[in-house]
């Protein structure tokens, strides 16, 4: 039995049965493309970094991790500082809220017990009663003093005992009238005491509000400068001098003008 042997391509070419292929037209372009790709790969490798060994790679990873950890710690410290500032701000805001709340309570107390219509009308009524009572008592005392003066003058001119007795009784009656009129001082003192109690109540709560906001010294810096808009005549009308007042002429000063 005959064995069929594989016939190779070279044998066909050598035997002339198969024409020789012109590979220059196909191989040269393929070769150029391969070389171009190799040059491109070589250029990319030249531009890239040199591959690190295992230990160098681990060191680079550790350095990157340490850098990121440092940045995280810095950011955490920043956040902590901001939180502390926020806590301080909250404390200050709580203090301001408490001061405002206490001030509102003081104002409400003043409005409810001092500045409402009834209380202030009562204070005005007490002061009006003081003025009216003082005026009435003064008028009564002056009339009694005038009657006493007239009776004393008439007594020196009459010789009748009965007339002198009637004049003496009239004088005594007028003296009693003066004593009665002087009782206005007790009523006036009681009315003034009520007014002073209200004024002290207001003063206490105003001082409490001032203490809430730092005391008198802290309030003074916000007080506007006082401007005296009174006329020259009004500046001279300062009323009666109180004990300890300055800027008033004493009786000794007046007497010294005539020496």
PDB file of C-alpha atoms in Angstrom:
ATOM      1  CA  UNK A   1       0.000   0.000   0.000  1.00  0.00           C
ATOM      2  CA  UNK A   2       1.400   3.270  -1.072  1.00  0.00           C
ATOM      3  CA  UNK A   3       1.939   5.928   1.623  1.00  0.00           C
ATOM      4  CA  UNK A   4       0.916   9.425   0.761  1.00  0.00           C
ATOM      5  CA  UNK A   5       3.561  11.880   1.980  1.00  0.00           C
ATOM      6  CA  UNK A   6       2.752  15.508   2.687  1.00  0.00           C
ATOM      7  CA  UNK A   7       4.130  17.731   0.083  1.00  0.00           C
ATOM      8  CA  UNK A   8       5.671  20.902   1.457  1.00  0.00           C
ATOM      9  CA  UNK A   9       5.244  24.268  -0.061  1.00  0.00           C
ATOM     10  CA  UNK A  10       8.978  24.655  -0.691  1.00  0.00           C
ATOM     11  CA  UNK A  11       8.922  21.571  -2.885  1.00  0.00           C
ATOM     12  CA  UNK A  12       6.114  23.036  -4.934  1.00  0.00           C
ATOM     13  CA  UNK A  13       8.026  26.240  -5.353  1.00  0.00           C
ATOM     14  CA  UNK A  14      11.246  24.422  -6.261  1.00  0.00           C
ATOM     15  CA  UNK A  15       9.478  22.045  -8.649  1.00  0.00           C
ATOM     16  CA  UNK A  16       7.929  24.939 -10.490  1.00  0.00           C
ATOM     17  CA  UNK A  17       4.393  23.790  -9.844  1.00  0.00           C
ATOM     18  CA  UNK A  18       3.596  26.803  -7.597  1.00  0.00           C
ATOM     19  CA  UNK A  19       4.657  30.295  -8.506  1.00  0.00           C
ATOM     20  CA  UNK A  20       6.807  32.217  -6.120  1.00  0.00           C
ATOM     21  CA  UNK A  21       4.728  34.852  -4.216  1.00  0.00           C
ATOM     22  CA  UNK A  22       5.837  38.435  -4.212  1.00  0.00           C
ATOM     23  CA  UNK A  23       5.896  39.139  -0.429  1.00  0.00           C
ATOM     24  CA  UNK A  24       7.565  42.468  -0.632  1.00  0.00           C
ATOM     25  CA  UNK A  25       4.325  44.344  -1.186  1.00  0.00           C
ATOM     26  CA  UNK A  26       2.622  42.712   1.908  1.00  0.00           C
ATOM     27  CA  UNK A  27       5.594  42.139   4.235  1.00  0.00           C
ATOM     28  CA  UNK A  28       7.116  45.573   3.991  1.00  0.00           C
ATOM     29  CA  UNK A  29       3.991  47.423   5.208  1.00  0.00           C
ATOM     30  CA  UNK A  30       3.500  44.874   8.001  1.00  0.00           C
ATOM     31  CA  UNK A  31       7.104  45.219   9.036  1.00  0.00           C
ATOM     32  CA  UNK A  32       6.797  49.034   9.069  1.00  0.00           C
ATOM     33  CA  UNK A  33       3.708  48.920  11.242  1.00  0.00           C
ATOM     34  CA  UNK A  34       5.357  46.539  13.718  1.00  0.00           C
ATOM     35  CA  UNK A  35       8.456  48.711  13.945  1.00  0.00           C
ATOM     36  CA  UNK A  36       6.319  51.833  14.403  1.00  0.00           C
ATOM     37  CA  UNK A  37       4.440  50.148  17.261  1.00  0.00           C
ATOM     38  CA  UNK A  38       7.708  49.058  18.859  1.00  0.00           C
ATOM     39  CA  UNK A  39       9.087  52.587  18.623  1.00  0.00           C
ATOM     40  CA  UNK A  40       5.895  53.950  20.187  1.00  0.00           C
ATOM     41  CA  UNK A  41       6.099  51.453  23.039  1.00  0.00           C
ATOM     42  CA  UNK A  42       9.779  52.301  23.578  1.00  0.00           C
ATOM     43  CA  UNK A  43       8.961  56.027  23.658  1.00  0.00           C
ATOM     44  CA  UNK A  44       6.215  55.478  26.231  1.00  0.00           C
ATOM     45  CA  UNK A  45       8.536  53.398  28.370  1.00  0.00           C
ATOM     46  CA  UNK A  46      11.194  56.115  28.140  1.00  0.00           C
ATOM     47  CA  UNK A  47       8.687  58.753  29.274  1.00  0.00           C
ATOM     48  CA  UNK A  48       7.348  56.634  32.111  1.00  0.00           C
ATOM     49  CA  UNK A  49       8.943  56.163  35.500  1.00  0.00           C
ATOM     50  CA  UNK A  50      11.263  53.340  36.229  1.00  0.00           C
ATOM     51  CA  UNK A  51       9.439  50.449  37.852  1.00  0.00           C
ATOM     52  CA  UNK A  52      10.040  50.270  41.583  1.00  0.00           C
ATOM     53  CA  UNK A  53      11.210  47.200  43.368  1.00  0.00           C
ATOM     54  CA  UNK A  54       9.060  45.597  46.032  1.00  0.00           C
ATOM     55  CA  UNK A  55      10.659  47.426  49.005  1.00  0.00           C
ATOM     56  CA  UNK A  56      10.649  50.758  47.194  1.00  0.00           C
ATOM     57  CA  UNK A  57       6.976  50.346  46.338  1.00  0.00           C
ATOM     58  CA  UNK A  58       6.110  49.611  49.964  1.00  0.00           C
ATOM     59  CA  UNK A  59       8.091  52.666  51.071  1.00  0.00           C
ATOM     60  CA  UNK A  60       6.217  54.835  48.586  1.00  0.00           C
ATOM     61  CA  UNK A  61       2.889  53.449  49.827  1.00  0.00           C
ATOM     62  CA  UNK A  62       3.893  54.071  53.464  1.00  0.00           C
ATOM     63  CA  UNK A  63       4.947  57.637  52.638  1.00  0.00           C
ATOM     64  CA  UNK A  64       1.644  58.310  50.875  1.00  0.00           C
ATOM     65  CA  UNK A  65      -0.291  56.826  53.756  1.00  0.00           C
ATOM     66  CA  UNK A  66       1.644  58.910  56.295  1.00  0.00           C
ATOM     67  CA  UNK A  67       0.976  62.061  54.280  1.00  0.00           C
ATOM     68  CA  UNK A  68      -2.725  61.332  54.087  1.00  0.00           C
ATOM     69  CA  UNK A  69      -2.796  60.553  57.827  1.00  0.00           C
ATOM     70  CA  UNK A  70      -1.054  63.853  58.594  1.00  0.00           C
ATOM     71  CA  UNK A  71      -3.580  65.752  56.493  1.00  0.00           C
ATOM     72  CA  UNK A  72      -6.433  63.942  58.235  1.00  0.00           C
ATOM     73  CA  UNK A  73      -5.018  64.833  61.658  1.00  0.00           C
ATOM     74  CA  UNK A  74      -4.609  68.475  60.626  1.00  0.00           C
ATOM     75  CA  UNK A  75      -8.195  68.577  59.408  1.00  0.00           C
ATOM     76  CA  UNK A  76      -9.355  66.933  62.648  1.00  0.00           C
ATOM     77  CA  UNK A  77      -7.503  69.529  64.737  1.00  0.00           C
ATOM     78  CA  UNK A  78      -9.113  72.277  62.675  1.00  0.00           C
ATOM     79  CA  UNK A  79     -12.548  70.802  63.271  1.00  0.00           C
ATOM     80  CA  UNK A  80     -11.845  70.495  66.995  1.00  0.00           C
ATOM     81  CA  UNK A  81     -10.812  74.164  67.191  1.00  0.00           C
ATOM     82  CA  UNK A  82     -13.960  75.164  65.335  1.00  0.00           C
ATOM     83  CA  UNK A  83     -16.092  73.072  67.676  1.00  0.00           C
ATOM     84  CA  UNK A  84     -14.449  74.732  70.707  1.00  0.00           C
ATOM     85  CA  UNK A  85     -15.166  78.157  69.232  1.00  0.00           C
ATOM     86  CA  UNK A  86     -18.767  77.134  68.613  1.00  0.00           C
ATOM     87  CA  UNK A  87     -19.075  75.969  72.221  1.00  0.00           C
ATOM     88  CA  UNK A  88     -17.680  79.272  73.494  1.00  0.00           C
ATOM     89  CA  UNK A  89     -20.062  81.148  71.232  1.00  0.00           C
ATOM     90  CA  UNK A  90     -22.954  79.071  72.554  1.00  0.00           C
ATOM     91  CA  UNK A  91     -21.987  79.929  76.136  1.00  0.00           C
ATOM     92  CA  UNK A  92     -21.896  83.642  75.277  1.00  0.00           C
ATOM     93  CA  UNK A  93     -25.236  83.404  73.494  1.00  0.00           C
ATOM     94  CA  UNK A  94     -26.718  81.624  76.510  1.00  0.00           C
ATOM     95  CA  UNK A  95     -25.484  84.416  78.768  1.00  0.00           C
ATOM     96  CA  UNK A  96     -26.971  87.055  76.470  1.00  0.00           C
ATOM     97  CA  UNK A  97     -30.250  85.134  76.321  1.00  0.00           C
ATOM     98  CA  UNK A  98     -30.326  84.887  80.115  1.00  0.00           C
ATOM     99  CA  UNK A  99     -29.574  88.623  80.473  1.00  0.00           C
ATOM    100  CA  UNK A 100     -32.327  89.521  78.015  1.00  0.00           C
ATOM    101  CA  UNK A 101     -34.760  87.206  79.766  1.00  0.00           C
ATOM    102  CA  UNK A 102     -33.968  88.696  83.186  1.00  0.00           C
ATOM    103  CA  UNK A 103     -34.279  92.206  81.778  1.00  0.00           C
ATOM    104  CA  UNK A 104     -37.662  91.342  80.303  1.00  0.00           C
ATOM    105  CA  UNK A 105     -38.802  90.078  83.713  1.00  0.00           C
ATOM    106  CA  UNK A 106     -37.647  93.301  85.377  1.00  0.00           C
ATOM    107  CA  UNK A 107     -39.434  95.409  82.761  1.00  0.00           C
ATOM    108  CA  UNK A 108     -42.564  93.296  83.118  1.00  0.00           C
ATOM    109  CA  UNK A 109     -42.459  93.780  86.876  1.00  0.00           C
ATOM    110  CA  UNK A 110     -42.050  97.528  86.497  1.00  0.00           C
ATOM    111  CA  UNK A 111     -44.833  97.697  83.933  1.00  0.00           C
ATOM    112  CA  UNK A 112     -47.142  95.555  86.003  1.00  0.00           C
ATOM    113  CA  UNK A 113     -46.575  97.222  89.364  1.00  0.00           C
ATOM    114  CA  UNK A 114     -45.321 100.734  88.639  1.00  0.00           C
ATOM    115  CA  UNK A 115     -45.867 101.942  85.111  1.00  0.00           C
ATOM    116  CA  UNK A 116     -49.416 100.812  84.534  1.00  0.00           C
ATOM    117  CA  UNK A 117     -52.152 103.412  84.506  1.00  0.00           C
ATOM    118  CA  UNK A 118     -53.488 102.679  87.980  1.00  0.00           C
ATOM    119  CA  UNK A 119     -50.180 102.885  89.834  1.00  0.00           C
ATOM    120  CA  UNK A 120     -48.930 106.007  88.097  1.00  0.00           C
ATOM    121  CA  UNK A 121     -52.356 107.649  88.517  1.00  0.00           C
ATOM    122  CA  UNK A 122     -52.094 106.846  92.215  1.00  0.00           C
ATOM    123  CA  UNK A 123     -48.639 108.428  92.418  1.00  0.00           C
ATOM    124  CA  UNK A 124     -49.857 111.515  90.579  1.00  0.00           C
ATOM    125  CA  UNK A 125     -52.865 111.667  92.883  1.00  0.00           C
ATOM    126  CA  UNK A 126     -50.666 111.489  95.978  1.00  0.00           C
ATOM    127  CA  UNK A 127     -48.428 114.287  94.708  1.00  0.00           C
ATOM    128  CA  UNK A 128     -51.446 116.364  93.755  1.00  0.00           C
ATOM    129  CA  UNK A 129     -52.898 115.847  97.222  1.00  0.00           C
ATOM    130  CA  UNK A 130     -49.590 116.949  98.764  1.00  0.00           C
ATOM    131  CA  UNK A 131     -49.592 120.154  96.745  1.00  0.00           C
ATOM    132  CA  UNK A 132     -53.254 120.839  97.460  1.00  0.00           C
ATOM    133  CA  UNK A 133     -52.973 120.110 101.172  1.00  0.00           C
ATOM    134  CA  UNK A 134     -49.861 122.239 101.519  1.00  0.00           C
ATOM    135  CA  UNK A 135     -51.516 125.135  99.725  1.00  0.00           C
ATOM    136  CA  UNK A 136     -54.674 124.886 101.826  1.00  0.00           C
ATOM    137  CA  UNK A 137     -52.754 124.686 105.112  1.00  0.00           C
ATOM    138  CA  UNK A 138     -50.567 127.626 104.133  1.00  0.00           C
ATOM    139  CA  UNK A 139     -53.623 129.714 103.305  1.00  0.00           C
ATOM    140  CA  UNK A 140     -55.236 128.815 106.636  1.00  0.00           C
ATOM    141  CA  UNK A 141     -52.113 129.702 108.582  1.00  0.00           C
ATOM    142  CA  UNK A 142     -51.753 133.028 106.826  1.00  0.00           C
ATOM    143  CA  UNK A 143     -55.405 133.934 107.463  1.00  0.00           C
ATOM    144  CA  UNK A 144     -55.099 132.989 111.135  1.00  0.00           C
ATOM    145  CA  UNK A 145     -51.882 134.990 111.492  1.00  0.00           C
ATOM    146  CA  UNK A 146     -53.539 138.017 109.891  1.00  0.00           C
ATOM    147  CA  UNK A 147     -56.538 137.737 112.253  1.00  0.00           C
ATOM    148  CA  UNK A 148     -54.223 137.447 115.249  1.00  0.00           C
ATOM    149  CA  UNK A 149     -52.350 140.533 114.158  1.00  0.00           C
ATOM    150  CA  UNK A 150     -55.602 142.490 113.790  1.00  0.00           C
ATOM    151  CA  UNK A 151     -56.907 141.302 117.167  1.00  0.00           C
ATOM    152  CA  UNK A 152     -53.643 142.192 118.878  1.00  0.00           C
ATOM    153  CA  UNK A 153     -53.737 145.697 117.384  1.00  0.00           C
ATOM    154  CA  UNK A 154     -57.364 146.178 118.450  1.00  0.00           C
ATOM    155  CA  UNK A 155     -56.672 144.898 121.977  1.00  0.00           C
ATOM    156  CA  UNK A 156     -54.166 147.656 122.562  1.00  0.00           C
ATOM    157  CA  UNK A 157     -56.794 150.289 121.685  1.00  0.00           C
ATOM    158  CA  UNK A 158     -59.774 149.144 123.782  1.00  0.00           C
ATOM    159  CA  UNK A 159     -60.222 149.654 127.487  1.00  0.00           C
ATOM    160  CA  UNK A 160     -63.243 147.454 128.044  1.00  0.00           C
ATOM    161  CA  UNK A 161     -62.474 144.193 129.773  1.00  0.00           C
ATOM    162  CA  UNK A 162     -65.212 142.393 127.842  1.00  0.00           C
ATOM    163  CA  UNK A 163     -63.821 143.510 124.484  1.00  0.00           C
ATOM    164  CA  UNK A 164     -60.319 142.533 125.505  1.00  0.00           C
ATOM    165  CA  UNK A 165     -61.651 139.113 126.526  1.00  0.00           C
ATOM    166  CA  UNK A 166     -63.415 138.649 123.191  1.00  0.00           C
ATOM    167  CA  UNK A 167     -60.265 139.624 121.318  1.00  0.00           C
ATOM    168  CA  UNK A 168     -58.200 137.256 123.456  1.00  0.00           C
ATOM    169  CA  UNK A 169     -60.626 134.422 122.744  1.00  0.00           C
ATOM    170  CA  UNK A 170     -60.438 135.215 119.030  1.00  0.00           C
ATOM    171  CA  UNK A 171     -56.648 135.123 119.177  1.00  0.00           C
ATOM    172  CA  UNK A 172     -56.722 131.799 120.989  1.00  0.00           C
ATOM    173  CA  UNK A 173     -59.146 130.398 118.407  1.00  0.00           C
ATOM    174  CA  UNK A 174     -56.860 131.477 115.589  1.00  0.00           C
ATOM    175  CA  UNK A 175     -53.864 129.863 117.303  1.00  0.00           C
ATOM    176  CA  UNK A 176     -55.794 126.590 117.489  1.00  0.00           C
ATOM    177  CA  UNK A 177     -56.577 126.971 113.779  1.00  0.00           C
ATOM    178  CA  UNK A 178     -52.850 127.292 113.089  1.00  0.00           C
ATOM    179  CA  UNK A 179     -52.155 124.138 115.058  1.00  0.00           C
ATOM    180  CA  UNK A 180     -54.808 122.300 113.084  1.00  0.00           C
ATOM    181  CA  UNK A 181     -53.364 123.516 109.804  1.00  0.00           C
ATOM    182  CA  UNK A 182     -49.935 122.272 110.801  1.00  0.00           C
ATOM    183  CA  UNK A 183     -51.297 118.748 110.816  1.00  0.00           C
ATOM    184  CA  UNK A 184     -50.884 118.819 107.023  1.00  0.00           C
ATOM    185  CA  UNK A 185     -47.260 117.905 107.600  1.00  0.00           C
ATOM    186  CA  UNK A 186     -48.222 114.458 108.880  1.00  0.00           C
ATOM    187  CA  UNK A 187     -50.521 113.788 105.910  1.00  0.00           C
ATOM    188  CA  UNK A 188     -47.951 115.161 103.517  1.00  0.00           C
ATOM    189  CA  UNK A 189     -45.277 112.915 105.029  1.00  0.00           C
ATOM    190  CA  UNK A 190     -47.474 109.834 104.584  1.00  0.00           C
ATOM    191  CA  UNK A 191     -48.261 110.688 100.963  1.00  0.00           C
ATOM    192  CA  UNK A 192     -44.629 111.445 100.161  1.00  0.00           C
ATOM    193  CA  UNK A 193     -43.618 108.142 101.767  1.00  0.00           C
ATOM    194  CA  UNK A 194     -45.949 106.280  99.383  1.00  0.00           C
ATOM    195  CA  UNK A 195     -44.465 108.088  96.409  1.00  0.00           C
ATOM    196  CA  UNK A 196     -40.928 107.445  97.634  1.00  0.00           C
ATOM    197  CA  UNK A 197     -41.748 103.752  98.053  1.00  0.00           C
ATOM    198  CA  UNK A 198     -42.850 103.575  94.434  1.00  0.00           C
ATOM    199  CA  UNK A 199     -39.767 105.479  93.282  1.00  0.00           C
ATOM    200  CA  UNK A 200     -37.483 103.187  95.284  1.00  0.00           C
ATOM    201  CA  UNK A 201     -39.204 100.152  93.785  1.00  0.00           C
ATOM    202  CA  UNK A 202     -38.552 101.530  90.304  1.00  0.00           C
ATOM    203  CA  UNK A 203     -34.976 102.423  91.222  1.00  0.00           C
ATOM    204  CA  UNK A 204     -34.260  98.922  92.524  1.00  0.00           C
ATOM    205  CA  UNK A 205     -35.449  97.249  89.351  1.00  0.00           C
ATOM    206  CA  UNK A 206     -33.635  99.744  87.141  1.00  0.00           C
ATOM    207  CA  UNK A 207     -30.440  99.093  89.109  1.00  0.00           C
ATOM    208  CA  UNK A 208     -31.051  95.359  88.714  1.00  0.00           C
ATOM    209  CA  UNK A 209     -31.283  95.786  84.935  1.00  0.00           C
ATOM    210  CA  UNK A 210     -28.105  97.848  84.960  1.00  0.00           C
ATOM    211  CA  UNK A 211     -26.330  95.145  86.964  1.00  0.00           C
ATOM    212  CA  UNK A 212     -27.490  92.560  84.420  1.00  0.00           C
ATOM    213  CA  UNK A 213     -25.665  94.465  81.666  1.00  0.00           C
ATOM    214  CA  UNK A 214     -22.453  95.151  83.586  1.00  0.00           C
ATOM    215  CA  UNK A 215     -23.335  97.783  86.165  1.00  0.00           C
ATOM    216  CA  UNK A 216     -23.331 101.564  86.165  1.00  0.00           C
ATOM    217  CA  UNK A 217     -19.818 101.891  84.734  1.00  0.00           C
ATOM    218  CA  UNK A 218     -20.743  99.834  81.680  1.00  0.00           C
ATOM    219  CA  UNK A 219     -23.894 101.907  81.123  1.00  0.00           C
ATOM    220  CA  UNK A 220     -22.092 105.241  81.424  1.00  0.00           C
ATOM    221  CA  UNK A 221     -20.195 104.645  78.189  1.00  0.00           C
ATOM    222  CA  UNK A 222     -23.513 104.566  76.318  1.00  0.00           C
ATOM    223  CA  UNK A 223     -25.011 107.667  77.917  1.00  0.00           C
ATOM    224  CA  UNK A 224     -25.266 110.512  75.383  1.00  0.00           C
ATOM    225  CA  UNK A 225     -23.719 113.837  76.234  1.00  0.00           C
ATOM    226  CA  UNK A 226     -26.166 116.139  78.016  1.00  0.00           C
ATOM    227  CA  UNK A 227     -26.924 119.401  76.272  1.00  0.00           C
ATOM    228  CA  UNK A 228     -28.420 122.237  78.307  1.00  0.00           C
ATOM    229  CA  UNK A 229     -31.023 123.846  76.054  1.00  0.00           C
ATOM    230  CA  UNK A 230     -32.451 126.125  78.724  1.00  0.00           C
ATOM    231  CA  UNK A 231     -32.491 129.858  78.311  1.00  0.00           C
ATOM    232  CA  UNK A 232     -30.360 132.114  80.476  1.00  0.00           C
ATOM    233  CA  UNK A 233     -33.286 132.899  82.783  1.00  0.00           C
ATOM    234  CA  UNK A 234     -34.225 129.222  83.101  1.00  0.00           C
ATOM    235  CA  UNK A 235     -30.649 128.361  84.063  1.00  0.00           C
ATOM    236  CA  UNK A 236     -30.966 130.683  87.060  1.00  0.00           C
ATOM    237  CA  UNK A 237     -34.148 128.983  88.290  1.00  0.00           C
ATOM    238  CA  UNK A 238     -32.678 125.952  90.028  1.00  0.00           C
ATOM    239  CA  UNK A 239     -35.196 125.827  92.859  1.00  0.00           C
ATOM    240  CA  UNK A 240     -34.437 125.495  96.581  1.00  0.00           C
ATOM    241  CA  UNK A 241     -30.983 124.310  97.556  1.00  0.00           C
ATOM    242  CA  UNK A 242     -30.637 120.816  98.938  1.00  0.00           C
ATOM    243  CA  UNK A 243     -28.102 119.769 101.531  1.00  0.00           C
ATOM    244  CA  UNK A 244     -24.800 119.131  99.800  1.00  0.00           C
ATOM    245  CA  UNK A 245     -25.737 120.923  96.566  1.00  0.00           C
ATOM    246  CA  UNK A 246     -22.989 122.975  94.975  1.00  0.00           C
ATOM    247  CA  UNK A 247     -23.289 126.070  92.854  1.00  0.00           C
ATOM    248  CA  UNK A 248     -25.664 127.886  95.229  1.00  0.00           C
ATOM    249  CA  UNK A 249     -24.929 131.074  97.133  1.00  0.00           C
ATOM    250  CA  UNK A 250     -25.213 130.804 100.904  1.00  0.00           C
ATOM    251  CA  UNK A 251     -26.462 133.469 103.249  1.00  0.00           C
ATOM    252  CA  UNK A 252     -22.884 134.184 104.289  1.00  0.00           C
ATOM    253  CA  UNK A 253     -22.015 134.877 100.640  1.00  0.00           C
ATOM    254  CA  UNK A 254     -24.916 137.297 100.382  1.00  0.00           C
ATOM    255  CA  UNK A 255     -23.966 139.031 103.623  1.00  0.00           C
ATOM    256  CA  UNK A 256     -20.404 139.363 102.392  1.00  0.00           C
ATOM    257  CA  UNK A 257     -21.620 141.502  99.509  1.00  0.00           C
ATOM    258  CA  UNK A 258     -22.763 144.209 101.957  1.00  0.00           C
ATOM    259  CA  UNK A 259     -19.605 144.280 104.072  1.00  0.00           C
TER     260      UNK A 259
END
